[in-house]
XYZ file of C-alpha atoms in Angstrom:
754
model
C 3.094 25.196 -0.204
C -0.524 25.716 0.543
C -2.699 24.724 -2.063
C -5.351 27.660 -2.300
C -8.937 26.183 -3.735
C -11.410 28.497 -4.395
C -14.172 29.247 -7.474
C -11.236 31.112 -9.326
C -8.056 27.938 -9.068
C -6.076 26.003 -6.729
C -2.467 27.206 -7.370
C 0.194 26.458 -4.461
C 1.384 29.583 -2.848
C 4.430 29.096 -2.043
C 6.141 29.283 1.000
C 9.600 31.352 -0.267
C 10.444 33.878 -2.622
C 10.805 33.624 -6.235
C 14.218 35.215 -7.225
C 14.903 36.273 -11.173
C 13.729 35.537 -14.403
C 12.153 38.935 -14.951
C 12.578 38.932 -18.985
C 11.245 34.452 -18.828
C 7.987 35.865 -16.805
C 7.744 38.483 -19.456
C 8.452 36.884 -22.554
C 6.059 33.536 -21.448
C 3.378 35.822 -20.494
C 3.559 37.556 -24.231
C 3.437 34.643 -26.278
C 0.155 32.858 -23.517
C -0.922 35.928 -24.818
C -0.693 35.167 -28.492
C -1.015 30.888 -28.610
C -3.281 28.504 -27.062
C -0.979 26.114 -26.252
C 2.573 26.640 -24.804
C 4.973 24.403 -23.695
C 8.014 24.997 -21.192
C 10.591 22.397 -21.731
C 14.138 21.938 -20.175
C 15.343 19.441 -17.933
C 14.817 18.330 -14.680
C 15.679 20.522 -11.596
C 15.445 23.753 -15.062
C 12.778 25.555 -13.225
C 9.917 24.717 -14.984
C 7.095 23.779 -12.387
C 8.011 26.964 -10.783
C 8.071 29.605 -13.731
C 4.883 27.937 -14.876
C 4.221 28.806 -11.791
C 4.870 32.528 -11.192
C 3.526 33.091 -14.976
C 0.019 31.131 -13.639
C -0.299 33.960 -10.997
C 0.343 36.746 -12.348
C -1.370 36.670 -15.557
C -4.692 35.085 -12.453
C -6.626 38.987 -13.814
C -7.264 37.674 -17.108
C -9.217 34.777 -17.045
C -12.738 34.561 -16.400
C -12.611 30.968 -15.298
C -9.829 31.247 -12.956
C -6.423 29.464 -12.451
C -6.395 25.399 -12.059
C -3.220 23.441 -11.515
C -2.494 19.779 -12.667
C 0.061 18.124 -11.354
C -0.023 14.977 -13.246
C 3.301 13.368 -11.143
C 2.034 11.174 -8.840
C -0.056 9.702 -12.213
C 1.651 6.864 -13.755
C -0.787 5.592 -15.478
C -1.757 7.554 -18.632
C -5.533 6.670 -18.853
C -5.280 8.418 -15.799
C -4.550 12.685 -16.792
C -8.494 13.324 -17.556
C -8.784 12.403 -14.710
C -6.630 14.194 -12.573
C -7.133 17.179 -14.502
C -10.713 16.960 -13.850
C -9.949 15.975 -10.222
C -7.487 19.512 -10.448
C -10.244 21.798 -11.819
C -13.532 20.193 -8.859
C -15.637 18.511 -12.168
C -17.339 15.762 -11.116
C -17.332 12.515 -12.596
C -20.826 11.180 -12.659
C -21.328 10.263 -16.025
C -21.037 7.074 -18.228
C -19.186 9.027 -20.847
C -15.393 9.198 -21.166
C -14.403 11.689 -18.655
C -12.131 13.377 -21.389
C -15.665 14.026 -23.180
C -17.027 15.488 -19.757
C -13.609 18.261 -19.278
C -14.837 18.858 -23.094
C -18.208 19.476 -22.171
C -17.571 21.643 -18.946
C -14.879 23.499 -20.775
C -16.324 24.535 -23.547
C -18.933 27.799 -22.093
C -15.498 28.584 -19.881
C -12.451 30.363 -20.755
C -10.009 29.136 -18.191
C -5.825 28.678 -18.091
C -4.112 24.876 -17.045
C -1.309 24.251 -16.362
C -0.115 20.912 -16.926
C 2.089 19.884 -14.976
C 4.918 17.124 -15.577
C 3.922 16.217 -18.523
C 7.034 13.736 -19.788
C 5.914 10.806 -18.543
C 2.275 10.906 -20.291
C 3.464 12.889 -23.294
C 1.131 11.013 -25.517
C -2.338 11.445 -23.056
C -1.411 15.049 -22.186
C -1.566 15.946 -26.068
C -4.128 13.689 -26.734
C -5.914 15.042 -23.799
C -4.455 18.934 -24.870
C -5.387 18.884 -27.878
C -9.117 17.549 -27.497
C -9.690 20.467 -24.390
C -8.055 22.944 -26.696
C -10.984 21.631 -29.612
C -13.629 21.886 -27.510
C -13.072 25.166 -25.536
C -12.054 28.305 -27.592
C -11.759 30.472 -24.746
C -9.648 27.658 -22.621
C -5.322 28.543 -22.601
C -2.781 25.981 -21.968
C 0.858 25.774 -20.173
C 2.455 22.557 -20.016
C 5.478 21.318 -18.299
C 7.697 18.645 -19.768
C 11.147 18.253 -20.081
C 10.157 17.419 -24.302
C 7.187 19.162 -26.428
C 3.603 17.476 -26.646
C 3.618 17.849 -30.546
C 0.259 18.883 -31.121
C -0.140 20.748 -34.286
C -0.451 24.278 -32.914
C 1.887 24.006 -29.769
C 4.382 26.852 -28.830
C 7.468 25.613 -27.134
C 9.528 28.090 -24.230
C 13.010 26.075 -24.156
C 13.788 27.057 -19.508
C 16.965 28.470 -19.552
C 19.777 28.038 -16.589
C 19.451 30.876 -13.965
C 21.327 34.009 -15.700
C 24.302 34.153 -13.149
C 24.177 37.236 -10.799
C 20.410 35.419 -10.920
C 21.953 31.847 -9.282
C 23.986 34.061 -6.674
C 21.348 35.463 -5.358
C 18.884 31.981 -5.409
C 21.713 31.046 -3.463
C 22.105 34.022 -0.839
C 18.232 33.582 -0.739
C 17.585 30.208 0.251
C 21.784 29.940 2.758
C 20.165 33.083 4.801
C 17.028 30.968 5.133
C 19.266 28.209 6.764
C 21.912 30.366 8.513
C 20.716 33.539 8.508
C 23.913 35.172 9.071
C 25.147 33.585 5.228
C 26.273 36.873 3.345
C 27.991 37.038 -0.046
C 31.197 39.712 0.214
C 33.782 40.967 -2.043
C 35.741 38.301 -0.378
C 33.236 35.464 -1.157
C 30.949 36.458 -4.274
C 34.002 34.573 -6.664
C 33.880 31.442 -4.782
C 29.935 31.585 -4.867
C 29.232 32.233 -8.430
C 31.742 29.167 -9.232
C 29.607 26.667 -6.785
C 26.429 28.276 -8.513
C 28.600 27.418 -12.717
C 29.532 23.565 -11.026
C 25.935 23.614 -10.929
C 25.255 24.403 -13.828
C 22.507 27.043 -12.596
C 19.996 24.563 -12.115
C 17.580 26.309 -9.594
C 17.507 22.521 -7.280
C 20.517 21.843 -7.140
C 21.680 25.878 -5.851
C 18.273 24.981 -3.066
C 20.120 21.463 -2.393
C 23.381 22.923 -2.303
C 22.672 26.162 -0.369
C 21.199 23.017 2.470
C 24.600 22.085 2.723
C 25.787 25.863 3.619
C 24.331 25.018 7.502
C 26.981 23.910 7.606
C 30.136 24.112 5.164
C 31.865 27.245 4.163
C 31.952 27.699 0.139
C 34.971 26.942 -0.489
C 34.476 23.492 1.231
C 31.251 22.775 -0.920
C 33.071 23.432 -3.408
C 35.785 21.364 -3.478
C 33.321 19.061 -2.458
C 31.444 18.992 -5.402
C 34.806 19.409 -7.628
C 35.289 15.832 -6.805
C 32.306 14.880 -7.125
C 31.876 15.496 -10.966
C 35.903 14.725 -11.160
C 34.422 11.028 -10.784
C 31.349 11.417 -12.767
C 33.069 13.230 -15.859
C 36.782 12.134 -15.949
C 37.702 16.016 -15.793
C 35.789 16.833 -18.614
C 33.570 19.634 -17.776
C 31.975 19.302 -21.896
C 30.876 16.105 -21.068
C 28.767 16.805 -18.048
C 25.271 17.830 -19.219
C 22.559 19.112 -16.772
C 20.732 15.244 -15.463
C 24.142 14.700 -14.395
C 25.289 17.754 -12.709
C 21.466 17.280 -10.841
C 21.950 13.438 -10.376
C 25.566 13.762 -8.439
C 24.153 16.788 -6.282
C 21.564 14.379 -5.320
C 24.161 11.374 -5.058
C 25.625 13.532 -2.834
C 22.491 14.692 -0.444
C 21.786 11.666 0.169
C 25.073 10.255 0.752
C 24.862 12.844 3.061
C 22.264 12.050 4.950
C 22.648 9.865 8.358
C 21.371 5.928 7.436
C 18.080 6.998 9.557
C 17.116 10.486 6.940
C 18.479 7.834 3.928
C 15.853 5.491 4.756
C 12.844 7.868 5.968
C 13.788 9.689 1.914
C 13.386 6.261 0.092
C 10.817 5.101 2.481
C 8.503 8.496 2.056
C 9.049 7.625 -2.027
C 6.295 4.742 -1.798
C 3.523 8.273 -1.749
C 1.890 9.678 -4.571
C 1.650 13.310 -4.327
C 2.076 15.239 -0.397
C 1.217 13.210 2.001
C 0.133 13.501 6.184
C 2.559 13.090 8.999
C -0.326 9.962 10.448
C 0.896 8.208 6.922
C 4.305 8.443 7.579
C 4.253 7.275 11.101
C 2.170 4.612 9.572
C 4.204 3.704 6.375
C 7.660 4.594 7.474
C 7.597 3.377 10.389
C 10.089 -0.253 11.623
C 13.480 -1.696 10.591
C 15.565 0.883 11.567
C 12.740 4.093 12.387
C 11.412 4.703 15.542
C 7.221 6.226 14.925
C 8.493 9.024 17.353
C 11.304 9.564 15.155
C 9.475 10.460 12.066
C 8.264 14.418 13.035
C 11.686 14.892 13.807
C 13.117 13.314 10.928
C 10.725 14.872 8.660
C 11.804 18.252 10.118
C 14.993 17.121 9.470
C 14.452 16.410 5.900
C 13.033 19.618 5.402
C 15.941 21.719 6.873
C 17.663 19.998 3.886
C 15.420 20.908 1.089
C 14.632 17.423 0.730
C 10.913 17.819 2.172
C 8.787 20.497 1.209
C 5.954 21.202 3.671
C 2.603 22.365 2.256
C -1.225 22.599 3.449
C -4.111 20.979 1.921
C -7.460 22.685 3.308
C -6.248 23.745 6.314
C -4.484 19.987 6.861
C -0.369 20.202 7.460
C 1.013 17.791 4.321
C 4.840 17.368 3.268
C 6.083 16.152 -0.403
C 8.589 15.292 -2.669
C 9.582 17.447 -5.609
C 9.290 14.591 -7.979
C 13.647 14.309 -9.334
C 13.408 13.710 -5.487
C 10.809 11.015 -5.955
C 12.091 9.193 -8.258
C 15.703 8.774 -6.761
C 14.476 7.517 -3.919
C 11.944 5.469 -5.337
C 15.122 3.667 -7.123
C 17.203 3.711 -3.694
C 13.531 1.784 -1.822
C 13.964 -0.628 -5.366
C 17.746 -1.352 -4.276
C 16.967 -1.919 -0.614
C 15.044 -4.929 -1.768
C 11.891 -3.437 1.292
C 10.267 -1.894 -1.854
C 6.636 -4.058 -2.230
C 6.828 -4.325 1.938
C 6.715 -0.408 2.028
C 3.809 -0.748 -0.486
C 1.953 -2.839 0.677
C 1.958 -0.733 4.255
C 1.152 2.108 1.956
C -2.177 0.260 0.446
C -2.687 -1.268 4.258
C -3.057 2.839 6.069
C -4.896 3.841 3.297
C -7.428 0.715 3.294
C -7.865 1.578 6.845
C -8.394 5.337 6.598
C -11.259 4.492 4.067
C -12.793 1.862 6.552
C -12.312 4.036 9.524
C -14.215 7.076 7.751
C -16.621 4.794 5.956
C -17.636 3.520 9.363
C -18.301 6.633 11.226
C -19.588 8.657 8.118
C -22.492 9.559 9.599
C -22.137 12.928 11.970
C -20.531 16.159 12.627
C -16.977 14.828 10.289
C -18.636 14.644 7.409
C -17.487 17.610 5.179
C -13.758 17.150 7.165
C -14.178 13.386 5.632
C -14.846 14.275 2.485
C -11.766 16.680 2.339
C -9.752 14.678 4.212
C -10.236 11.433 1.095
C -10.012 14.549 -1.277
C -6.300 15.141 -0.480
C -5.940 11.934 0.016
C -6.766 10.981 -3.693
C -3.128 10.866 -5.146
C -2.452 8.335 -2.811
C -5.585 6.336 -3.482
C -5.216 5.936 -6.761
C -1.613 4.415 -5.562
C -2.884 1.612 -3.546
C -5.365 0.339 -5.757
C -3.688 0.235 -8.559
C -0.977 -2.440 -5.870
C -0.492 -5.656 -7.684
C -0.094 -7.434 -4.078
C -3.768 -8.784 -2.376
C -6.448 -8.412 -4.779
C -8.949 -9.150 -1.389
C -7.671 -6.240 -0.037
C -7.431 -3.342 -3.413
C -11.483 -4.474 -3.564
C -11.903 -3.783 0.151
C -10.381 -0.417 -0.436
C -12.410 -0.213 -3.239
C -15.957 -0.460 -1.501
C -14.806 1.380 1.558
C -14.593 4.356 -0.706
C -17.919 4.304 -1.611
C -18.556 7.957 -0.078
C -15.978 9.261 -1.483
C -17.188 7.695 -5.060
C -20.429 8.445 -4.189
C -20.804 11.900 -2.565
C -17.430 13.426 -3.784
C -18.191 13.381 -7.083
C -15.666 10.627 -8.678
C -18.347 8.386 -9.655
C -17.040 7.598 -13.615
C -13.902 6.600 -11.412
C -14.897 4.622 -8.858
C -17.270 2.606 -11.349
C -13.367 2.139 -13.367
C -11.771 1.052 -10.174
C -15.038 -1.313 -8.676
C -15.177 -3.049 -12.150
C -11.709 -4.183 -11.649
C -11.061 -5.185 -8.193
C -15.301 -7.469 -9.058
C -13.036 -9.032 -11.836
C -9.698 -9.577 -10.122
C -11.259 -11.152 -6.686
C -14.539 -12.967 -8.698
C -14.403 -15.542 -5.068
C -17.819 -14.995 -2.804
C -16.807 -13.485 0.284
C -18.041 -10.998 2.631
C -15.436 -8.204 0.326
C -17.732 -8.392 -2.639
C -20.890 -8.740 -1.583
C -20.302 -5.399 -0.530
C -18.575 -4.081 -3.132
C -20.870 -5.625 -5.450
C -23.842 -3.244 -4.164
C -21.234 -1.034 -3.768
C -20.699 -1.100 -7.983
C -24.668 -0.837 -7.895
C -24.866 2.457 -5.805
C -23.005 3.901 -7.968
C -23.934 2.843 -11.643
C -27.735 3.964 -10.043
C -26.196 7.576 -9.644
C -24.820 7.208 -13.083
C -28.149 6.034 -14.663
C -26.952 2.985 -15.787
C -29.963 0.975 -14.584
C -28.727 -2.207 -16.950
C -25.826 -2.913 -14.854
C -26.810 -1.986 -11.594
C -29.333 -4.604 -12.372
C -26.781 -7.548 -12.454
C -24.731 -6.120 -9.913
C -27.350 -6.260 -7.591
C -28.695 -9.785 -8.476
C -25.235 -10.995 -7.494
C -25.482 -8.903 -4.882
C -28.546 -10.149 -3.685
C -27.432 -13.984 -3.640
C -24.523 -13.791 -2.423
C -26.112 -11.858 0.354
C -28.416 -14.076 0.736
C -25.436 -17.225 1.439
C -23.748 -15.583 3.151
C -26.605 -14.627 5.273
C -25.842 -11.198 5.264
C -28.784 -8.377 6.384
C -27.185 -5.932 6.023
C -25.761 -6.558 2.072
C -29.459 -7.740 1.651
C -31.142 -4.137 3.094
C -28.743 -2.329 0.495
C -30.347 -4.180 -2.415
C -33.027 -4.227 -0.933
C -32.782 -0.214 -0.794
C -31.215 0.001 -4.426
C -34.148 -1.864 -6.181
C -36.695 0.541 -4.834
C -34.232 3.802 -5.906
C -34.413 1.899 -9.165
C -37.885 1.677 -8.914
C -39.124 5.438 -8.417
C -36.020 6.770 -10.812
C -38.196 5.105 -13.218
C -41.071 5.742 -12.745
C -42.671 2.811 -11.153
C -44.140 4.561 -7.710
C -45.996 2.035 -6.135
C -43.095 -1.069 -6.576
C -40.488 1.737 -5.489
C -42.850 2.447 -2.009
C -43.101 -0.724 -0.929
C -39.566 -2.251 -1.930
C -38.221 1.794 0.424
C -40.749 1.219 3.018
C -39.171 -2.005 4.408
C -35.688 -0.946 3.125
C -36.093 1.556 6.023
C -37.877 -0.795 8.671
C -34.876 -3.260 7.806
C -32.250 -0.940 7.993
C -33.452 0.410 11.696
C -33.658 -3.490 12.200
C -29.441 -4.159 10.957
C -28.098 -0.913 13.140
C -28.029 1.187 10.394
C -30.731 3.876 11.217
C -29.512 6.771 9.656
C -28.840 5.080 7.180
C -32.259 4.600 7.176
C -33.202 8.026 6.053
C -32.212 7.943 2.148
C -34.598 5.084 1.836
C -37.358 7.124 3.811
C -36.506 10.260 1.213
C -37.664 8.390 -1.739
C -40.716 5.884 0.252
C -41.941 9.868 0.656
C -41.330 11.257 -3.167
C -43.011 8.208 -4.163
C -46.195 8.697 -1.299
C -46.418 12.179 -2.599
C -46.915 11.384 -6.389
C -49.303 8.154 -5.290
C -51.273 10.995 -2.685
C -50.831 8.293 0.530
C -52.118 10.736 2.942
C -48.647 9.607 5.621
C -45.829 11.320 3.576
C -45.209 14.087 5.534
C -45.188 11.974 8.435
C -42.286 9.797 6.615
C -40.818 13.597 5.969
C -40.976 14.482 9.442
C -39.547 10.817 10.423
C -36.372 10.740 7.758
C -35.845 14.682 9.480
C -36.202 13.764 13.213
C -33.606 11.168 12.710
C -31.169 13.412 10.732
C -31.494 15.393 13.416
C -31.189 12.911 16.058
C -27.074 11.690 14.389
C -26.645 16.140 14.077
C -25.563 15.018 9.974
C -25.304 17.475 7.664
C -26.006 16.431 4.345
C -28.439 13.219 5.740
C -30.281 16.781 7.377
C -30.101 18.094 3.539
C -31.865 15.429 1.955
C -34.228 15.136 4.692
C -35.313 18.953 4.565
C -35.094 18.853 0.769
C -38.049 16.399 0.856
C -40.266 17.717 2.893
C -40.060 21.149 1.239
C -40.709 18.650 -1.945
C -43.932 17.357 0.217
C -44.872 20.754 1.291
C -44.910 21.795 -2.204
C -46.702 19.614 -3.557
C -49.257 20.482 -0.048
C -49.606 23.457 -1.210
C -47.967 25.008 1.239
C -44.996 27.537 -0.488
C -44.431 29.115 2.550
C -43.052 25.509 4.590
C -41.360 24.729 1.242
C -39.421 27.520 0.568
C -38.166 27.034 4.601
C -37.191 23.879 4.278
C -35.772 24.255 0.819
C -33.872 26.859 2.050
C -32.716 25.317 5.013
C -31.347 22.451 3.214
C -29.431 24.532 0.117
C -27.863 26.294 3.429
C -26.777 22.696 5.028
C -25.278 21.673 0.855
C -22.910 24.415 1.375
C -19.244 23.260 0.128
C -19.593 19.776 -0.794
C -19.426 20.591 -3.961
C -22.854 17.916 -4.941
C -23.727 19.179 -8.388
C -26.804 16.390 -8.550
C -28.562 17.347 -5.065
C -28.157 20.699 -4.919
C -29.588 20.907 -8.989
C -32.307 19.185 -7.689
C -33.210 21.746 -4.379
C -32.724 24.737 -7.460
C -35.648 23.550 -9.491
C -37.630 22.853 -7.191
C -36.873 26.248 -5.008
C -37.825 27.416 -9.483
C -41.324 25.508 -8.418
C -42.090 26.873 -5.776
C -40.896 30.817 -6.423
C -43.281 30.339 -9.973
C -46.396 28.414 -8.111
C -45.741 31.846 -5.569
C -45.967 34.523 -8.199
C -42.862 35.169 -8.490
C -42.537 33.878 -12.331
C -39.044 36.293 -13.004
C -37.093 34.787 -9.669
C -38.397 31.175 -10.761
C -36.806 31.646 -14.491
C -33.010 32.759 -13.098
C -33.363 29.642 -10.340
C -33.767 27.244 -13.095
C -31.065 29.393 -15.202
C -28.693 28.481 -12.375
C -29.966 24.784 -12.242
C -29.439 24.417 -15.806
C -25.725 24.886 -15.636
C -25.050 22.627 -12.874
C -27.037 19.736 -15.187
C -25.648 20.785 -18.052
C -21.715 20.943 -15.992
C -22.312 17.169 -15.153
C -24.001 16.067 -18.613
C -27.322 15.074 -16.632
C -31.002 15.164 -16.852
C -33.418 16.675 -14.602
C -35.635 13.171 -16.030
C -32.608 11.564 -14.704
C -34.473 11.225 -10.778
C -37.611 9.647 -12.627
C -40.034 11.417 -15.133
C -42.106 12.955 -12.182
C -39.585 15.332 -11.746
C -39.396 15.862 -15.823
C -42.879 16.831 -15.747
C -42.619 18.729 -13.333
C -39.709 20.866 -14.450
C -41.513 21.303 -17.624
C -45.453 22.218 -16.226
C -43.021 25.104 -14.155
C -41.520 26.225 -17.619
C -44.226 26.717 -19.285
C -46.211 28.954 -16.110
C -43.282 30.827 -16.572
C -43.545 31.375 -20.035
C -47.051 32.007 -20.394
C -46.709 34.483 -18.142
C -43.287 36.555 -19.166
C -43.434 35.423 -22.485
C -40.467 33.394 -24.170
C -38.313 36.095 -24.444
C -37.876 37.457 -20.895
C -37.882 33.918 -20.078
C -34.667 33.746 -22.076
C -33.387 36.369 -19.955
C -33.536 35.249 -17.020
C -32.673 31.844 -17.838
C -29.079 33.576 -19.067
C -28.853 35.772 -16.060
C -29.278 32.695 -13.659
C -27.134 30.708 -15.335
C -23.597 32.507 -14.878
C -23.153 31.243 -11.467
C -21.093 28.249 -11.847
C -20.493 25.577 -9.454
C -22.899 24.336 -6.685
C -21.582 26.928 -3.956
C -22.288 30.124 -6.134
C -25.138 29.045 -7.414
C -26.643 28.400 -3.171
C -25.568 31.738 -2.681
C -27.430 33.355 -4.951
C -30.883 31.601 -4.317
C -30.507 32.208 -0.697
C -29.705 35.677 -1.668
C -32.815 36.116 -4.155
C -34.960 34.009 -1.482
C -33.989 36.353 1.432
C -34.719 39.273 -0.968
C -38.229 41.622 0.199
C -41.154 41.202 -1.247
C -44.090 42.428 -2.633
C -46.104 39.298 0.138
C -43.164 39.586 2.029
C -45.079 40.653 5.782
C -41.718 42.111 7.259
C -38.486 43.789 5.080
C -35.462 42.984 5.803
C -33.264 40.034 5.232
C -35.138 37.235 7.118
C -36.552 34.285 5.800
C -40.200 33.499 6.111
C -39.424 30.924 9.010
C -36.973 32.603 10.518
C -39.571 35.957 10.281
C -41.917 33.614 12.056
C -39.380 32.445 15.200
C -38.668 36.805 15.285
C -41.722 37.264 15.723
C -41.998 34.576 18.809
C -38.724 35.157 19.791
C -40.207 39.282 20.326
C -42.896 37.605 22.215
C -40.404 36.668 24.726
C -40.496 32.310 24.266
C -38.016 30.484 25.186
C -36.619 27.906 22.304
C -38.812 24.846 23.189
C -41.308 26.632 23.448
C -41.145 28.029 20.022
C -40.232 24.458 18.886
C -43.371 23.146 19.998
C -45.680 26.002 18.490
C -43.788 25.478 15.300
C -43.707 21.763 15.355
C -39.488 21.859 14.259
C -37.071 20.435 17.206
C -35.453 22.879 19.509
C -31.961 22.410 17.613
C -33.795 23.379 14.517
C -34.720 26.366 16.556
C -31.324 27.872 17.591
C -30.243 27.142 14.522
C -32.769 29.641 13.151
C -31.812 32.122 15.725
C -28.261 32.210 15.140
C -29.232 32.725 11.459
C -30.731 35.190 12.885
C -28.503 37.243 14.800
C -25.825 36.588 12.362
C -28.216 38.822 9.372
C -29.138 41.725 11.582
C -25.423 41.308 13.050
C -27.514 40.585 16.708
C -25.251 39.648 19.876
C -28.245 39.185 22.131
C -32.502 37.431 21.860
C -33.451 40.947 23.405
C -32.272 42.716 20.049
C -34.227 40.685 18.167
C -37.233 41.186 19.675
C -36.928 45.135 19.387
C -36.141 44.872 15.943
C -38.839 43.216 14.819
C -41.270 45.454 17.013
C -39.845 48.384 15.233
C -40.561 46.942 11.740
C -43.853 45.539 12.672
C -44.836 49.423 13.453
C -42.996 50.745 10.551
C -45.446 48.066 8.431
C -48.133 49.696 6.762
């Protein structure tokens, strides 16, 4: 299966055809139109998940806010059911309120369909979650799958039956031809094929497993072998064999027919939560009977046997086990006596992965690494939930700092860090690092009291251990707290020292965060060094080619330009920052940038556009339950001043209309696209027509004069890399393939401009 994630949903696109169940599909869709919670119940292997996904895909156009799958199979802790739902929906977990409350606020103004899949082991948590979300969001519909009903008021239940005989035969034919293309259902074998499907009780999973065996067995051989096995299970009584015993018997048979190495891999793969990559399978499952170079071949063989399913996440090839298959493997792994050892390998792999990503965070692979960590979220939870070495768990919680702080998982990161710190109280270097990470999370959540508490301990422990990296992070975070608290002189002093200290510890790129915040403080203090500080931050970000850090630095330079009254520079820098934020799903940072863009736009006289931009920002602030004042009283004052200017110019009614129009754009990427689109629209003050920003117009004019990128960079006070990016943007926007075309276009437009 391929995971498709977009603003409209994240449904898996199946790699196999859906067979039969036409009446079931129609009936479920009909019921879904008249009830807000519909639960599909039935035995394991009866096809609840696949049926729910087909219904959801067929209903996608009925839901304005998308169709979303929440796979609860990997979730073991009922307290994490809401977290898994937030992760699936892309809802950032940034505040200190319970995740359920954050979800309720996010969904209050939305009308999606949420598919809660595999609820049976979390039945109470799912019931409470469904009740809370449905109560908060009148437009929400929920489709659940479970072996039993959730049992809440308003729930409707559809009992999923086994496949009808003809559908069962067609499914067996379809799946068998995938592994044995010459297979056909003929008049000569139809009766035995039908008998085989009846022996399998019409269970889709059982039929798929049996089909994989028809690659080497005839239908008659499969029927005879299954009847012998089921005879042992039921002492010959067909009535005595419930669906679950049929499925268990077939899985037992499938396990026995595997080679010893295949069985070993199947059992060891059961430690993974959700899907996994080849590198993880090789690291965790190889050894003691399986060579590392054998894992890929064994995986392929298990795929052919329908034990392992291939899937994809954001372009990355992955594998997964159906929950019934995974549970069986886990039982076998426990019986083998090596479960604890394999779980330790699992944690060791994810600790190494997290530390490797953290150590190499800054640079070109940042977005790729964020995507990888999101794909591994279920496995990261499983690794953090280990009972073995508390210091390894603490190290993992700390190593995931960018996942928590940049990936939108502040609340969950806070809970794991609190728990890990409590379990490993010894004064170790790992604890010192985890303490400042916990403080960073608390700062971003706006919990200043907790942040100071962690920083006090981190600072004392860092000095005791003579760890300069811990000490400088403590100082930098104290500066951030002072800035957010409005204590600008204190902030400037702390952040200036921290920026220099970061360079001294070899963390030059980390100095950018201190410099950007220092520039904000300096700007409000009227410090003439503000612009120099901003340009230093941009220069470091450019040198390291870091997308996220560059965006922060550009935003700060834009803020400085706005404060100085250079609106053209401000708009150019904010737009560049927004372009670098695309795809990172950073609600808070994008909201701040939209605010600043609105302030500069209003100052330039386009009050209606400024109102729309404030509306787009307001939606993001609402979705993360965070006010702009979180980032300091100076930000709140600027917002209030902008609102006053807009209302004075337009009147309250027109301003509210503009706000509502902007608020219709949901999520960071959609808001960024809207902001960039509106910014590139020609206005009465634009010097030339066309889709280019003011800075791009300046670059185009200099290209038309025959200047090289280096000469343009010198003329504009920018780096050659920045100018190169502007030229590439101009070529892309205009659909040109050469600089000569830009020069011709510019000359023609100048001739047309009065």
